[in-house]
PDB file of C-alpha atoms in Angstrom:
ATOM      1  CA  UNK A   1       6.680   1.967 -11.363  1.00  0.00           C
ATOM      2  CA  UNK A   2       7.688  -1.226  -9.780  1.00  0.00           C
ATOM      3  CA  UNK A   3      10.487  -1.553 -11.728  1.00  0.00           C
ATOM      4  CA  UNK A   4      12.358   2.029 -11.129  1.00  0.00           C
ATOM      5  CA  UNK A   5      11.589   1.500  -7.590  1.00  0.00           C
ATOM      6  CA  UNK A   6      12.993  -2.307  -7.686  1.00  0.00           C
ATOM      7  CA  UNK A   7      16.572  -0.980  -9.978  1.00  0.00           C
ATOM      8  CA  UNK A   8      16.974   1.847  -7.759  1.00  0.00           C
ATOM      9  CA  UNK A   9      16.901  -0.315  -4.809  1.00  0.00           C
ATOM     10  CA  UNK A  10      19.622  -2.322  -6.342  1.00  0.00           C
ATOM     11  CA  UNK A  11      21.634   0.386  -7.195  1.00  0.00           C
ATOM     12  CA  UNK A  12      21.648   1.678  -3.342  1.00  0.00           C
ATOM     13  CA  UNK A  13      22.394  -1.965  -2.397  1.00  0.00           C
ATOM     14  CA  UNK A  14      24.955  -1.897  -4.509  1.00  0.00           C
ATOM     15  CA  UNK A  15      26.005   1.219  -3.724  1.00  0.00           C
ATOM     16  CA  UNK A  16      25.953   0.449  -0.359  1.00  0.00           C
ATOM     17  CA  UNK A  17      28.084  -2.851  -0.317  1.00  0.00           C
ATOM     18  CA  UNK A  18      30.501  -1.482  -2.635  1.00  0.00           C
ATOM     19  CA  UNK A  19      31.028   1.878   0.679  1.00  0.00           C
ATOM     20  CA  UNK A  20      31.076  -1.482   3.286  1.00  0.00           C
ATOM     21  CA  UNK A  21      33.761  -2.751   1.223  1.00  0.00           C
ATOM     22  CA  UNK A  22      35.851   0.712   0.823  1.00  0.00           C
ATOM     23  CA  UNK A  23      35.599   1.087   4.265  1.00  0.00           C
ATOM     24  CA  UNK A  24      36.481  -2.576   5.135  1.00  0.00           C
ATOM     25  CA  UNK A  25      39.891  -2.070   2.786  1.00  0.00           C
ATOM     26  CA  UNK A  26      40.956   1.496   4.199  1.00  0.00           C
ATOM     27  CA  UNK A  27      40.123   1.156   7.742  1.00  0.00           C
ATOM     28  CA  UNK A  28      37.852   3.836   7.862  1.00  0.00           C
ATOM     29  CA  UNK A  29      35.340   4.272  10.531  1.00  0.00           C
ATOM     30  CA  UNK A  30      33.625   6.731   8.907  1.00  0.00           C
ATOM     31  CA  UNK A  31      29.405   6.627   8.236  1.00  0.00           C
ATOM     32  CA  UNK A  32      28.946   9.212   5.616  1.00  0.00           C
ATOM     33  CA  UNK A  33      29.810   8.674   1.483  1.00  0.00           C
ATOM     34  CA  UNK A  34      31.854  11.610   1.771  1.00  0.00           C
ATOM     35  CA  UNK A  35      34.091  10.844   4.649  1.00  0.00           C
ATOM     36  CA  UNK A  36      34.694   7.038   3.790  1.00  0.00           C
ATOM     37  CA  UNK A  37      35.918   8.687   0.412  1.00  0.00           C
ATOM     38  CA  UNK A  38      37.933  11.000   2.132  1.00  0.00           C
ATOM     39  CA  UNK A  39      39.593   8.289   4.615  1.00  0.00           C
ATOM     40  CA  UNK A  40      39.956   6.217   0.969  1.00  0.00           C
ATOM     41  CA  UNK A  41      41.504   9.054  -0.793  1.00  0.00           C
ATOM     42  CA  UNK A  42      44.108   9.771   2.108  1.00  0.00           C
ATOM     43  CA  UNK A  43      44.823   6.009   2.419  1.00  0.00           C
ATOM     44  CA  UNK A  44      45.895   5.774  -1.108  1.00  0.00           C
ATOM     45  CA  UNK A  45      48.243   8.939  -0.578  1.00  0.00           C
ATOM     46  CA  UNK A  46      49.983   6.947   1.961  1.00  0.00           C
ATOM     47  CA  UNK A  47      49.763   3.611  -0.262  1.00  0.00           C
ATOM     48  CA  UNK A  48      51.927   6.026  -3.027  1.00  0.00           C
ATOM     49  CA  UNK A  49      54.590   7.308  -0.392  1.00  0.00           C
ATOM     50  CA  UNK A  50      55.346   3.445   0.952  1.00  0.00           C
ATOM     51  CA  UNK A  51      55.575   2.009  -2.397  1.00  0.00           C
ATOM     52  CA  UNK A  52      58.021   5.931  -3.572  1.00  0.00           C
ATOM     53  CA  UNK A  53      60.364   4.933  -0.222  1.00  0.00           C
ATOM     54  CA  UNK A  54      59.678   1.332  -1.129  1.00  0.00           C
ATOM     55  CA  UNK A  55      61.254   2.163  -4.489  1.00  0.00           C
ATOM     56  CA  UNK A  56      64.219   4.181  -3.390  1.00  0.00           C
ATOM     57  CA  UNK A  57      64.978   1.681  -0.628  1.00  0.00           C
ATOM     58  CA  UNK A  58      65.245  -0.787  -3.746  1.00  0.00           C
ATOM     59  CA  UNK A  59      67.305   1.682  -5.269  1.00  0.00           C
ATOM     60  CA  UNK A  60      70.129   2.134  -2.958  1.00  0.00           C
ATOM     61  CA  UNK A  61      70.311  -1.927  -1.983  1.00  0.00           C
ATOM     62  CA  UNK A  62      71.077  -2.707  -5.823  1.00  0.00           C
ATOM     63  CA  UNK A  63      73.656   0.154  -5.932  1.00  0.00           C
ATOM     64  CA  UNK A  64      75.229  -0.841  -2.424  1.00  0.00           C
ATOM     65  CA  UNK A  65      75.376  -4.448  -3.817  1.00  0.00           C
ATOM     66  CA  UNK A  66      76.006  -3.425  -7.019  1.00  0.00           C
ATOM     67  CA  UNK A  67      79.375  -2.090  -5.746  1.00  0.00           C
ATOM     68  CA  UNK A  68      80.243  -5.307  -3.833  1.00  0.00           C
ATOM     69  CA  UNK A  69      79.174  -7.861  -6.284  1.00  0.00           C
ATOM     70  CA  UNK A  70      79.938  -6.272  -9.483  1.00  0.00           C
ATOM     71  CA  UNK A  71      83.769  -5.073  -9.724  1.00  0.00           C
ATOM     72  CA  UNK A  72      85.134  -2.567 -12.310  1.00  0.00           C
ATOM     73  CA  UNK A  73      87.527  -4.040 -14.683  1.00  0.00           C
ATOM     74  CA  UNK A  74      91.014  -2.228 -15.895  1.00  0.00           C
ATOM     75  CA  UNK A  75      93.114  -3.179 -18.802  1.00  0.00           C
ATOM     76  CA  UNK A  76      95.595  -0.627 -20.186  1.00  0.00           C
ATOM     77  CA  UNK A  77      97.914  -1.880 -23.084  1.00  0.00           C
ATOM     78  CA  UNK A  78     100.870   0.340 -24.691  1.00  0.00           C
ATOM     79  CA  UNK A  79      99.662   1.026 -28.764  1.00  0.00           C
ATOM     80  CA  UNK A  80     101.882   2.266 -31.584  1.00  0.00           C
ATOM     81  CA  UNK A  81     100.018   5.557 -31.115  1.00  0.00           C
ATOM     82  CA  UNK A  82      99.217   5.809 -27.313  1.00  0.00           C
ATOM     83  CA  UNK A  83      96.987   3.620 -25.073  1.00  0.00           C
ATOM     84  CA  UNK A  84      94.463   1.087 -25.389  1.00  0.00           C
ATOM     85  CA  UNK A  85      92.135   1.456 -22.627  1.00  0.00           C
ATOM     86  CA  UNK A  86      89.054  -1.151 -21.450  1.00  0.00           C
ATOM     87  CA  UNK A  87      86.496  -0.433 -18.587  1.00  0.00           C
ATOM     88  CA  UNK A  88      84.173  -3.350 -17.457  1.00  0.00           C
ATOM     89  CA  UNK A  89      81.383  -4.131 -15.387  1.00  0.00           C
ATOM     90  CA  UNK A  90      78.448  -5.813 -15.696  1.00  0.00           C
ATOM     91  CA  UNK A  91      76.309  -3.292 -14.512  1.00  0.00           C
ATOM     92  CA  UNK A  92      75.533  -0.500 -12.473  1.00  0.00           C
ATOM     93  CA  UNK A  93      77.857   2.434 -13.831  1.00  0.00           C
ATOM     94  CA  UNK A  94      76.089   5.739 -14.605  1.00  0.00           C
ATOM     95  CA  UNK A  95      78.512   8.423 -14.407  1.00  0.00           C
ATOM     96  CA  UNK A  96      81.057   6.597 -14.549  1.00  0.00           C
ATOM     97  CA  UNK A  97      82.021   7.558 -18.466  1.00  0.00           C
ATOM     98  CA  UNK A  98      82.670  10.984 -17.278  1.00  0.00           C
ATOM     99  CA  UNK A  99      84.946  10.233 -14.692  1.00  0.00           C
ATOM    100  CA  UNK A 100      87.034   8.555 -17.088  1.00  0.00           C
ATOM    101  CA  UNK A 101      87.104  10.984 -19.734  1.00  0.00           C
ATOM    102  CA  UNK A 102      88.107  13.209 -16.543  1.00  0.00           C
ATOM    103  CA  UNK A 103      90.933  11.057 -16.242  1.00  0.00           C
ATOM    104  CA  UNK A 104      92.047  11.564 -19.633  1.00  0.00           C
ATOM    105  CA  UNK A 105      91.638  14.903 -19.898  1.00  0.00           C
ATOM    106  CA  UNK A 106      93.751  14.813 -16.395  1.00  0.00           C
ATOM    107  CA  UNK A 107      96.356  12.321 -18.060  1.00  0.00           C
ATOM    108  CA  UNK A 108      96.470  15.152 -20.747  1.00  0.00           C
ATOM    109  CA  UNK A 109      95.689  11.923 -23.297  1.00  0.00           C
ATOM    110  CA  UNK A 110      92.749  12.423 -26.217  1.00  0.00           C
ATOM    111  CA  UNK A 111      90.272   9.921 -27.673  1.00  0.00           C
ATOM    112  CA  UNK A 112      91.738   8.541 -30.871  1.00  0.00           C
ATOM    113  CA  UNK A 113      88.709   6.468 -31.026  1.00  0.00           C
ATOM    114  CA  UNK A 114      86.350   4.874 -29.151  1.00  0.00           C
ATOM    115  CA  UNK A 115      83.360   2.564 -27.725  1.00  0.00           C
ATOM    116  CA  UNK A 116      80.909   2.682 -25.032  1.00  0.00           C
ATOM    117  CA  UNK A 117      78.221   0.279 -24.527  1.00  0.00           C
ATOM    118  CA  UNK A 118      75.875   0.927 -21.375  1.00  0.00           C
ATOM    119  CA  UNK A 119      72.891  -1.371 -21.945  1.00  0.00           C
ATOM    120  CA  UNK A 120      73.376  -4.377 -20.287  1.00  0.00           C
ATOM    121  CA  UNK A 121      76.438  -3.422 -18.578  1.00  0.00           C
ATOM    122  CA  UNK A 122      79.288  -1.046 -18.905  1.00  0.00           C
ATOM    123  CA  UNK A 123      81.849  -1.589 -21.459  1.00  0.00           C
ATOM    124  CA  UNK A 124      84.260   1.705 -22.532  1.00  0.00           C
ATOM    125  CA  UNK A 125      87.652   0.679 -25.347  1.00  0.00           C
ATOM    126  CA  UNK A 126      89.816   3.723 -26.302  1.00  0.00           C
ATOM    127  CA  UNK A 127      92.767   4.256 -28.026  1.00  0.00           C
ATOM    128  CA  UNK A 128      94.242   7.221 -25.552  1.00  0.00           C
ATOM    129  CA  UNK A 129      96.728   9.024 -27.836  1.00  0.00           C
ATOM    130  CA  UNK A 130      98.810  12.048 -25.708  1.00  0.00           C
ATOM    131  CA  UNK A 131      98.159  16.012 -27.104  1.00  0.00           C
ATOM    132  CA  UNK A 132     101.042  17.362 -28.361  1.00  0.00           C
ATOM    133  CA  UNK A 133     100.889  20.607 -26.478  1.00  0.00           C
ATOM    134  CA  UNK A 134     103.849  21.262 -25.002  1.00  0.00           C
ATOM    135  CA  UNK A 135     104.287  18.636 -23.013  1.00  0.00           C
ATOM    136  CA  UNK A 136     107.493  16.771 -22.740  1.00  0.00           C
ATOM    137  CA  UNK A 137     106.728  14.139 -19.738  1.00  0.00           C
ATOM    138  CA  UNK A 138     106.251  10.362 -21.547  1.00  0.00           C
ATOM    139  CA  UNK A 139     103.489   8.254 -19.987  1.00  0.00           C
ATOM    140  CA  UNK A 140     103.598   4.582 -19.043  1.00  0.00           C
ATOM    141  CA  UNK A 141     101.298   1.828 -19.106  1.00  0.00           C
ATOM    142  CA  UNK A 142     101.520   2.059 -14.963  1.00  0.00           C
ATOM    143  CA  UNK A 143     100.442   6.023 -15.023  1.00  0.00           C
ATOM    144  CA  UNK A 144      98.048   5.489 -17.002  1.00  0.00           C
ATOM    145  CA  UNK A 145      96.432   2.646 -15.340  1.00  0.00           C
ATOM    146  CA  UNK A 146      97.221   4.418 -12.086  1.00  0.00           C
ATOM    147  CA  UNK A 147      94.764   7.922 -12.939  1.00  0.00           C
ATOM    148  CA  UNK A 148      92.135   5.523 -14.757  1.00  0.00           C
ATOM    149  CA  UNK A 149      92.201   3.546 -11.652  1.00  0.00           C
ATOM    150  CA  UNK A 150      92.219   6.755  -9.385  1.00  0.00           C
ATOM    151  CA  UNK A 151      88.828   7.733 -11.290  1.00  0.00           C
ATOM    152  CA  UNK A 152      86.688   4.619 -11.333  1.00  0.00           C
ATOM    153  CA  UNK A 153      87.729   4.985  -7.100  1.00  0.00           C
ATOM    154  CA  UNK A 154      86.779   8.294  -7.050  1.00  0.00           C
ATOM    155  CA  UNK A 155      83.390   7.285  -8.949  1.00  0.00           C
ATOM    156  CA  UNK A 156      83.011   3.954  -6.708  1.00  0.00           C
ATOM    157  CA  UNK A 157      83.345   6.866  -3.877  1.00  0.00           C
ATOM    158  CA  UNK A 158      80.202   9.339  -4.823  1.00  0.00           C
ATOM    159  CA  UNK A 159      78.205   6.778  -5.468  1.00  0.00           C
ATOM    160  CA  UNK A 160      78.692   5.159  -1.780  1.00  0.00           C
ATOM    161  CA  UNK A 161      77.831   9.129  -0.277  1.00  0.00           C
ATOM    162  CA  UNK A 162      74.994   9.238  -2.541  1.00  0.00           C
ATOM    163  CA  UNK A 163      72.983   5.409  -1.028  1.00  0.00           C
TER     164      UNK A 163
END
């Protein structure tokens, strides 16, 4: 019987110590176990919200830093069948591919061949050829460069608006 009482006292002492520690960590002024646990639950929720807010701030800072430190590079070369277009950035280009493909559409270029990589940066290389749907206008390298560069700027502006 003495062992049972001793074991119960040890468990009670351990529980008391844990409650005192929990009360201290959460800055609770409660005295009952239930109130201390409720205060701890509220404290954990507050911490979760802080972490979410900090993660959002970090993401916004990375996006704005990226816009300043990771400029997008563009190169356009004339080829026999159309244009070789290369768009490159070291990182931070979520959504850029859509804007570049919309520029192709606006220039009435069909993608003849393309390679895209978004794993450690952004790389888009494509051969664009003029579609033959009754359009008699002739495109040159500067026209293509202007059209794709405008798409890159539109993408950049959209990213800045989100941050």
